[in-house]
Coordinates of C-alpha atoms in Angstrom, one line a residue:
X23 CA -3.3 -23.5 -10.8
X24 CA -0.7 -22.2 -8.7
X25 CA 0.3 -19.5 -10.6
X26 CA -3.5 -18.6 -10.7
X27 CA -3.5 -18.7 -7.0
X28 CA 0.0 -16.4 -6.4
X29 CA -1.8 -13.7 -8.8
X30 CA -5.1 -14.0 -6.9
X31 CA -3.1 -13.0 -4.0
X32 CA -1.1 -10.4 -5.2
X33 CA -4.0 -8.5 -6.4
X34 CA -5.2 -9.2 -2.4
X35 CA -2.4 -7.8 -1.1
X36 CA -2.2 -5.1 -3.6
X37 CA -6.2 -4.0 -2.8
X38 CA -5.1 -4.3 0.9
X39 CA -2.5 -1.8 0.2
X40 CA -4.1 1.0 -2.0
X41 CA -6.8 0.9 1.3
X42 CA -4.1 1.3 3.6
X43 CA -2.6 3.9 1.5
X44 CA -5.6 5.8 1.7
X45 CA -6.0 5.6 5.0
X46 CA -2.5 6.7 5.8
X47 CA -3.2 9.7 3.8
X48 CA -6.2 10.1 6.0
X49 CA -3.6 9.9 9.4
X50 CA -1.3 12.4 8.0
X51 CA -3.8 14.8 6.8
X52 CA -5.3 14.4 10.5
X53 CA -1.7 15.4 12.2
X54 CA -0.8 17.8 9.6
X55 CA 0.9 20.1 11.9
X56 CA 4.6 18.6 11.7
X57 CA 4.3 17.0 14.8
X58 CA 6.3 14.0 15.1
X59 CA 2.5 12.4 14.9
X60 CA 2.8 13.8 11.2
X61 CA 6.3 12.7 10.7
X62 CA 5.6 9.5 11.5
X63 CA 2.2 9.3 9.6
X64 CA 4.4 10.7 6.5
X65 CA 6.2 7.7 7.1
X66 CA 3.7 5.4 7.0
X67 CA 2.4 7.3 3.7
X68 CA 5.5 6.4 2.1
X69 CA 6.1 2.7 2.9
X70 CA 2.7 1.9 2.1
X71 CA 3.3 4.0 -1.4
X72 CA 6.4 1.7 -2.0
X73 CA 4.3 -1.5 -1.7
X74 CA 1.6 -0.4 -3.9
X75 CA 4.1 0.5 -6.5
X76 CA 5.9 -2.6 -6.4
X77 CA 2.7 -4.4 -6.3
X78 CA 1.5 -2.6 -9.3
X79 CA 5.0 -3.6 -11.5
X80 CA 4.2 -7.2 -9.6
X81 CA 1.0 -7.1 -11.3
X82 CA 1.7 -5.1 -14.9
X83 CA -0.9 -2.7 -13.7

């Protein structure tokens, strides 16, 4: 039961984070002018790339 419940929210966090991915990418194609407003969108892009990879290893996916 527990394992069952730390998968369930794995896969939460990891749907949480393929959204926020997408949305990131939406911020940073927004500012795409190198502006540090881009930069720091890029950023964001990356991190939230990092936690949906990890999730996905996490998860076998």
């Amino acid at each position: 039961m527990l394992n069952e419940l730390k998968d369930w929210v794995r896969r939460m966090q990891y749907v949480y984070w393929r959204e926020e991915l997408e949305r990131r990418k939406d911020l940073r194609l927004a500012t795409a002018d190198g502006s540090p407003a881009w930069i720091a969108a890029d950023k964001l892009v990356d991190e939230a790339e990092m936690r949906v990879t990890r999730l996905m290893r996490e998860l076998n996916l």
